[in-house]
Amino acid sequence: MTAEQKLSAARFLDTAGAFLKTGYFDECEPYNFTDDEELPVNAAAYSAVKSVAETVAVYCGEAEYCADSEIPGLNKDAGNAEAPDSIKSIKPTDSIKSIDSIKTTDSIAAIADAVCKCTNCGLHTTRIKAVPGEGVENPLVLVVGEGPGADEDASGRPFVGAAGRLLDKMLLAIGLDRKKNCFIANVIKCRPPQNRDPYPDEAAACLPFFEQQLAALNPPLILTVGKIPVKALLGTDEGITRLRGNWKLYHGIPLLPTFHPSYLLRDASQKRFAWEDLKALCRRLAEIDSAYAAETAQIRAGWNS
Ligand code: URA
């Protein structure tokens, strides 16, 4: 067995054990494996274990969100979370601006550079680092958060604290990963002091950066988490409990609002609703992208609704 194979098996056992014990992933022990001199004869058995490990890892992610989600009646709020029917819930009065109306010739890197130098509102005086966003440049989904917290302010990276770890697990449960197929950005690029909600002038000063990112990335779908991004993008004051699971359009791109992972950390009973939204997003993406559809076929096959 190689050191890498041993590490993969140990990580699997650690993850499965921790998940079964507490329902959450714990940090694993640091290991220092070395390669065996000869590979085992039973390499096929190892591959089988590895593929089970990968499958369980994905389902562990799912299990964390889907507890009770299949109980009839529990998800009545999620009624129109499904696409494409859900798109019909968009009212004719909803604004459908074209993405072409956003002017940008800048690359994601150039936009990030401009964000880091920005002094357009008072938040630049209190930030440690601006947080432009991160991910792949041709994402399947643009995930949109509120604004940086303390961890993000210190690191310059989005969603790296406890909420970020939960967000990563939520995305992983439907085959999404900021290193592979999505981009994560906030509508507000600098941390508001004490994590207060951004003032309207701060939100207005930051929106052009988000719009330029949107034009540069041109994602097929947008997932917003929490009430601030829906308010900033769609101008609605409606509560997130009513908004979540209802598809909207932003510059012609389907946008699905869901709960913020910080809220889910505070109230785990709401995870079932977020899970319904994630499933709806996954199904819609699978209709759009055949490679993603193939990758997530097994996950989707396990869902009753
Ligand atoms: N919450 C957010 O909305 N964004 C972050 O980047 C971190 C926490």
CSV table of C-alpha atoms and ligand atoms in Angstrom, one decimal:
chain,number,residue,atom,x,y,z
A,1,MET,CA,0.0,0.0,0.0
A,2,THR,CA,1.3,3.5,-0.8
A,3,ALA,CA,1.3,6.2,1.9
A,4,GLU,CA,-1.4,8.1,-0.1
A,5,GLN,CA,-3.6,5.0,-0.1
A,6,LYS,CA,-3.1,4.5,3.6
A,7,LEU,CA,-3.9,8.2,4.3
A,8,SER,CA,-7.1,7.9,2.2
A,9,ALA,CA,-8.3,4.8,4.0
A,10,ALA,CA,-7.5,6.4,7.4
A,11,ARG,CA,-9.3,9.6,6.6
A,12,PHE,CA,-12.3,7.6,5.5
A,13,LEU,CA,-12.4,5.7,8.8
A,14,ASP,CA,-11.9,8.9,10.8
A,15,THR,CA,-14.6,10.7,8.9
A,16,ALA,CA,-17.1,7.9,9.1
A,17,GLY,CA,-16.4,7.3,12.8
A,18,ALA,CA,-16.7,11.0,13.7
A,19,PHE,CA,-19.8,11.4,11.6
A,20,LEU,CA,-21.5,8.4,13.2
A,21,LYS,CA,-20.5,9.5,16.7
A,22,THR,CA,-21.4,13.2,16.6
A,23,GLY,CA,-23.1,13.9,13.3
A,24,TYR,CA,-20.2,16.2,12.4
A,25,PHE,CA,-16.9,15.9,10.8
A,26,ASP,CA,-14.0,16.4,13.2
A,27,GLU,CA,-10.5,17.4,12.3
A,28,CYS,CA,-8.5,14.2,11.6
A,29,GLU,CA,-5.3,13.2,13.3
A,30,PRO,CA,-2.1,14.2,11.4
A,31,TYR,CA,-0.6,11.0,10.0
A,32,ASN,CA,2.8,10.2,8.7
A,33,PHE,CA,2.4,7.1,6.6
A,34,THR,CA,5.1,5.6,4.4
A,35,ASP,CA,4.8,3.5,1.3
A,36,ASP,CA,5.0,-0.3,1.8
A,37,GLU,CA,7.7,-1.9,-0.2
A,38,GLU,CA,5.3,-3.9,-2.3
A,39,LEU,CA,1.8,-3.1,-3.4
A,40,PRO,CA,-0.7,-5.6,-2.0
A,41,VAL,CA,-2.0,-8.4,-4.3
A,42,ASN,CA,-5.5,-7.3,-3.4
A,43,ALA,CA,-5.4,-3.9,-5.1
A,44,ALA,CA,-8.9,-4.4,-6.4
A,45,ALA,CA,-10.2,-4.6,-2.8
A,46,TYR,CA,-8.5,-1.3,-2.0
A,47,SER,CA,-10.1,0.4,-5.0
A,48,ALA,CA,-13.5,-0.9,-3.8
A,49,VAL,CA,-12.9,0.6,-0.3
A,50,LYS,CA,-11.8,3.8,-1.8
A,51,SER,CA,-14.9,4.1,-3.9
A,52,VAL,CA,-17.1,3.3,-0.9
A,53,ALA,CA,-15.2,5.9,1.0
A,54,GLU,CA,-15.9,8.5,-1.6
A,55,THR,CA,-19.5,7.6,-1.8
A,56,VAL,CA,-19.9,7.7,2.0
A,57,ALA,CA,-18.1,11.0,2.1
A,58,VAL,CA,-20.7,12.5,-0.2
A,59,TYR,CA,-23.6,10.9,1.6
A,60,CYS,CA,-22.3,12.0,5.0
A,61,GLY,CA,-22.6,15.5,3.6
A,62,GLU,CA,-26.1,14.8,2.4
A,63,ALA,CA,-27.2,13.1,5.7
A,64,GLU,CA,-26.3,16.3,7.5
A,65,TYR,CA,-28.9,18.2,5.6
A,66,CYS,CA,-31.6,15.7,4.8
A,67,ALA,CA,-32.6,14.6,8.3
A,68,ASP,CA,-36.4,14.3,8.2
A,69,SER,CA,-36.5,15.9,4.8
A,70,GLU,CA,-38.5,13.1,3.3
A,71,ILE,CA,-41.2,13.1,5.9
A,72,PRO,CA,-44.4,14.1,4.1
A,73,GLY,CA,-45.8,17.4,5.0
A,74,LEU,CA,-42.6,18.7,6.6
A,75,ASN,CA,-41.5,20.5,3.5
A,76,LYS,CA,-44.6,22.2,2.5
A,77,ASP,CA,-42.7,25.5,2.3
A,78,ALA,CA,-40.4,24.0,-0.3
A,79,GLY,CA,-43.3,23.5,-2.7
A,80,ASN,CA,-42.0,25.5,-5.5
A,81,ALA,CA,-38.4,24.8,-5.1
A,82,GLU,CA,-38.2,22.6,-8.1
A,83,ALA,CA,-37.1,23.9,-11.5
A,84,PRO,CA,-38.2,24.3,-14.1
A,85,ASP,CA,-41.7,24.7,-12.7
A,86,SER,CA,-40.3,27.0,-10.1
A,87,ILE,CA,-39.2,29.5,-12.8
A,88,LYS,CA,-42.9,29.9,-13.5
A,89,SER,CA,-43.2,31.5,-10.1
A,90,ILE,CA,-41.3,34.5,-11.5
A,91,LYS,CA,-43.8,37.2,-12.0
A,92,PRO,CA,-43.9,39.1,-15.3
A,93,THR,CA,-43.2,42.3,-13.3
A,94,ASP,CA,-39.9,40.9,-12.1
A,95,SER,CA,-37.1,42.7,-13.7
A,96,ILE,CA,-35.2,40.6,-16.2
A,97,LYS,CA,-32.2,42.8,-17.1
A,98,SER,CA,-29.8,41.3,-19.6
A,99,ILE,CA,-26.3,40.5,-18.4
A,100,ASP,CA,-25.1,42.4,-21.5
A,101,SER,CA,-26.1,45.6,-19.7
A,102,ILE,CA,-23.2,45.1,-17.3
A,103,LYS,CA,-20.1,46.8,-18.6
A,104,THR,CA,-17.0,44.9,-17.9
A,105,THR,CA,-14.0,43.8,-19.9
A,106,ASP,CA,-12.0,43.0,-16.8
A,107,SER,CA,-10.9,39.6,-15.8
A,108,ILE,CA,-11.7,38.2,-12.4
A,109,ALA,CA,-8.2,38.9,-11.3
A,110,ALA,CA,-8.4,42.5,-12.4
A,111,ILE,CA,-11.7,43.0,-10.6
A,112,ALA,CA,-10.2,41.4,-7.4
A,113,ASP,CA,-7.3,43.9,-7.7
A,114,ALA,CA,-9.7,46.8,-7.9
A,115,VAL,CA,-11.7,45.5,-4.9
A,116,CYS,CA,-8.6,45.3,-2.8
A,117,LYS,CA,-7.7,48.9,-3.7
A,118,CYS,CA,-11.2,50.2,-3.2
A,119,THR,CA,-11.9,53.3,-1.0
A,120,ASN,CA,-15.5,53.9,-2.2
A,121,CYS,CA,-17.1,53.6,1.2
A,122,GLY,CA,-16.2,53.9,4.8
A,123,LEU,CA,-15.6,50.2,5.3
A,124,HIS,CA,-12.1,50.5,3.8
A,125,THR,CA,-11.0,52.3,6.9
A,126,THR,CA,-11.9,49.4,9.2
A,127,ARG,CA,-11.1,46.4,7.1
A,128,ILE,CA,-8.0,44.3,7.5
A,129,LYS,CA,-8.4,42.8,4.1
A,130,ALA,CA,-11.0,43.2,1.4
A,131,VAL,CA,-12.5,39.8,0.3
A,132,PRO,CA,-13.1,39.8,-3.5
A,133,GLY,CA,-14.2,36.1,-3.7
A,134,GLU,CA,-12.7,32.9,-5.0
A,135,GLY,CA,-13.4,29.9,-7.1
A,136,VAL,CA,-13.1,28.7,-10.7
A,137,GLU,CA,-13.5,31.2,-13.6
A,138,ASN,CA,-16.2,29.2,-15.5
A,139,PRO,CA,-18.4,28.2,-12.5
A,140,LEU,CA,-21.6,26.2,-12.7
A,141,VAL,CA,-22.9,28.2,-9.8
A,142,LEU,CA,-22.1,31.6,-8.3
A,143,VAL,CA,-22.6,31.3,-4.6
A,144,VAL,CA,-23.3,34.7,-3.1
A,145,GLY,CA,-23.0,35.5,0.6
A,146,GLU,CA,-23.5,38.6,2.7
A,147,GLY,CA,-20.1,40.0,3.6
A,148,PRO,CA,-16.9,39.0,5.3
A,149,GLY,CA,-16.8,38.1,9.0
A,150,ALA,CA,-13.7,38.2,11.2
A,151,ASP,CA,-12.0,35.2,9.7
A,152,GLU,CA,-12.6,36.4,6.2
A,153,ASP,CA,-11.4,39.9,7.0
A,154,ALA,CA,-8.2,38.4,8.5
A,155,SER,CA,-7.5,36.1,5.6
A,156,GLY,CA,-8.9,37.9,2.5
A,157,ARG,CA,-10.9,34.8,1.6
A,158,PRO,CA,-14.7,34.2,1.6
A,159,PHE,CA,-16.4,31.8,3.9
A,160,VAL,CA,-13.4,30.4,5.8
A,161,GLY,CA,-14.9,30.4,9.3
A,162,ALA,CA,-17.4,28.0,10.8
A,163,ALA,CA,-20.2,29.1,8.4
A,164,GLY,CA,-17.8,28.6,5.5
A,165,ARG,CA,-17.0,25.1,6.6
A,166,LEU,CA,-20.7,24.3,6.7
A,167,LEU,CA,-21.2,26.0,3.3
A,168,ASP,CA,-18.4,23.8,1.8
A,169,LYS,CA,-20.2,20.7,3.2
A,170,MET,CA,-23.5,21.8,1.8
A,171,LEU,CA,-22.0,22.3,-1.6
A,172,LEU,CA,-20.1,19.1,-1.5
A,173,ALA,CA,-23.3,17.2,-0.8
A,174,ILE,CA,-24.5,18.2,-4.3
A,175,GLY,CA,-21.2,17.8,-6.0
A,176,LEU,CA,-20.1,21.5,-5.9
A,177,ASP,CA,-16.7,22.7,-4.7
A,178,ARG,CA,-15.1,26.1,-4.9
A,179,LYS,CA,-11.9,24.5,-6.3
A,180,LYS,CA,-13.7,22.6,-9.0
A,181,ASN,CA,-17.0,24.1,-10.3
A,182,CYS,CA,-18.2,27.1,-8.4
A,183,PHE,CA,-17.3,30.6,-7.4
A,184,ILE,CA,-18.0,32.2,-4.0
A,185,ALA,CA,-18.4,35.9,-3.5
A,186,ASN,CA,-20.1,38.3,-1.2
A,187,VAL,CA,-22.2,41.3,-2.1
A,188,ILE,CA,-20.2,43.3,0.4
A,189,LYS,CA,-16.5,42.9,0.0
A,190,CYS,CA,-15.3,44.5,3.3
A,191,ARG,CA,-16.3,43.5,6.8
A,192,PRO,CA,-18.8,45.8,8.4
A,193,PRO,CA,-17.7,46.5,12.0
A,194,GLN,CA,-19.2,44.0,14.6
A,195,ASN,CA,-20.7,42.2,11.6
A,196,ARG,CA,-23.5,44.6,11.4
A,197,ASP,CA,-25.7,44.7,8.3
A,198,PRO,CA,-24.2,46.9,5.6
A,199,TYR,CA,-25.7,50.4,5.3
A,200,PRO,CA,-27.4,51.2,1.9
A,201,ASP,CA,-24.6,53.5,0.7
A,202,GLU,CA,-22.1,50.7,1.4
A,203,ALA,CA,-24.2,48.1,-0.4
A,204,ALA,CA,-24.6,50.6,-3.3
A,205,ALA,CA,-20.9,51.3,-3.5
A,206,CYS,CA,-20.0,47.6,-3.6
A,207,LEU,CA,-22.7,46.4,-6.1
A,208,PRO,CA,-20.7,47.4,-9.2
A,209,PHE,CA,-17.9,45.0,-8.2
A,210,PHE,CA,-20.4,42.1,-7.8
A,211,GLU,CA,-22.0,42.9,-11.2
A,212,GLN,CA,-18.6,43.0,-12.9
A,213,GLN,CA,-17.8,39.6,-11.4
A,214,LEU,CA,-21.2,38.3,-12.6
A,215,ALA,CA,-20.5,39.5,-16.1
A,216,ALA,CA,-17.0,38.0,-16.1
A,217,LEU,CA,-18.1,34.6,-14.7
A,218,ASN,CA,-21.4,34.4,-16.5
A,219,PRO,CA,-22.7,31.4,-14.4
A,220,PRO,CA,-25.7,29.5,-15.5
A,221,LEU,CA,-27.2,29.7,-11.9
A,222,ILE,CA,-26.8,31.8,-8.8
A,223,LEU,CA,-27.3,30.6,-5.2
A,224,THR,CA,-27.7,33.3,-2.6
A,225,VAL,CA,-27.4,32.6,1.1
A,226,GLY,CA,-29.1,34.7,3.7
A,227,LYS,CA,-31.3,37.8,3.4
A,228,ILE,CA,-28.6,40.5,2.6
A,229,PRO,CA,-27.7,39.3,-0.9
A,230,VAL,CA,-31.3,39.0,-2.0
A,231,LYS,CA,-32.0,42.4,-0.6
A,232,ALA,CA,-28.9,43.9,-2.4
A,233,LEU,CA,-29.6,42.2,-5.7
A,234,LEU,CA,-33.4,42.0,-5.9
A,235,GLY,CA,-34.2,45.0,-3.8
A,236,THR,CA,-36.7,43.1,-1.7
A,237,ASP,CA,-37.3,43.4,2.0
A,238,GLU,CA,-39.2,40.1,2.1
A,239,GLY,CA,-37.9,37.7,4.8
A,240,ILE,CA,-35.6,34.9,3.8
A,241,THR,CA,-38.0,32.3,5.2
A,242,ARG,CA,-40.5,33.3,2.5
A,243,LEU,CA,-38.0,33.9,-0.2
A,244,ARG,CA,-36.0,30.7,0.1
A,245,GLY,CA,-36.7,28.0,-2.4
A,246,ASN,CA,-38.4,30.4,-4.8
A,247,TRP,CA,-36.5,30.9,-8.0
A,248,LYS,CA,-35.9,34.5,-9.1
A,249,LEU,CA,-34.0,36.0,-12.0
A,250,TYR,CA,-31.1,38.4,-11.8
A,251,HIS,CA,-29.9,39.8,-15.1
A,252,GLY,CA,-31.7,36.9,-16.7
A,253,ILE,CA,-29.9,34.3,-14.6
A,254,PRO,CA,-32.0,32.0,-12.4
A,255,LEU,CA,-31.2,32.8,-8.8
A,256,LEU,CA,-32.2,30.6,-5.8
A,257,PRO,CA,-32.2,32.1,-2.3
A,258,THR,CA,-31.6,29.8,0.6
A,259,PHE,CA,-30.7,30.1,4.3
A,260,HIS,CA,-27.3,31.3,5.4
A,261,PRO,CA,-25.1,28.6,6.9
A,262,SER,CA,-24.6,30.8,10.0
A,263,TYR,CA,-28.4,30.6,10.6
A,264,LEU,CA,-28.3,26.8,10.1
A,265,LEU,CA,-25.5,26.6,12.7
A,266,ARG,CA,-27.8,28.4,15.1
A,267,ASP,CA,-30.9,26.4,14.2
A,268,ALA,CA,-30.2,22.9,12.8
A,269,SER,CA,-33.9,22.2,12.5
A,270,GLN,CA,-33.9,24.5,9.4
A,271,LYS,CA,-31.3,22.4,7.6
A,272,ARG,CA,-34.1,20.3,6.1
A,273,PHE,CA,-35.3,23.3,4.2
A,274,ALA,CA,-31.9,24.3,3.0
A,275,TRP,CA,-31.4,20.7,1.8
A,276,GLU,CA,-34.6,20.9,-0.3
A,277,ASP,CA,-33.2,24.1,-1.9
A,278,LEU,CA,-29.8,22.3,-2.6
A,279,LYS,CA,-31.6,19.4,-4.2
A,280,ALA,CA,-33.6,21.8,-6.4
A,281,LEU,CA,-30.4,23.5,-7.4
A,282,CYS,CA,-28.7,20.2,-8.1
A,283,ARG,CA,-31.6,19.0,-10.3
A,284,ARG,CA,-31.7,22.2,-12.3
A,285,LEU,CA,-27.9,22.1,-12.8
A,286,ALA,CA,-28.1,18.5,-14.0
A,287,GLU,CA,-30.6,19.7,-16.7
A,288,ILE,CA,-28.1,22.3,-17.8
A,289,ASP,CA,-24.7,20.5,-17.6
A,290,SER,CA,-24.3,16.9,-18.8
A,291,ALA,CA,-21.0,16.3,-17.0
A,292,TYR,CA,-22.5,17.5,-13.7
A,293,ALA,CA,-25.5,15.4,-14.4
A,294,ALA,CA,-23.4,12.3,-14.8
A,295,GLU,CA,-21.3,13.1,-11.7
A,296,THR,CA,-24.4,13.6,-9.5
A,297,ALA,CA,-26.6,10.9,-11.1
A,298,GLN,CA,-26.0,8.5,-8.1
A,299,ILE,CA,-26.8,11.2,-5.5
A,300,ARG,CA,-30.0,12.2,-7.3
A,301,ALA,CA,-31.1,8.6,-7.7
A,302,GLY,CA,-31.3,8.3,-3.9
A,303,TRP,CA,-33.8,11.1,-3.5
A,304,ASN,CA,-37.5,10.4,-3.2
A,305,SER,CA,-38.7,13.8,-4.1
B,1,URA,N1,-20.7,35.1,5.9
B,1,URA,C1,-20.8,35.6,4.6
B,1,URA,O1,-21.9,35.9,4.2
B,1,URA,N2,-19.7,35.6,3.9
B,1,URA,C2,-18.5,35.3,4.3
B,1,URA,O2,-17.6,35.3,3.5
B,1,URA,C3,-18.4,34.7,5.5
B,1,URA,C4,-19.5,34.6,6.4
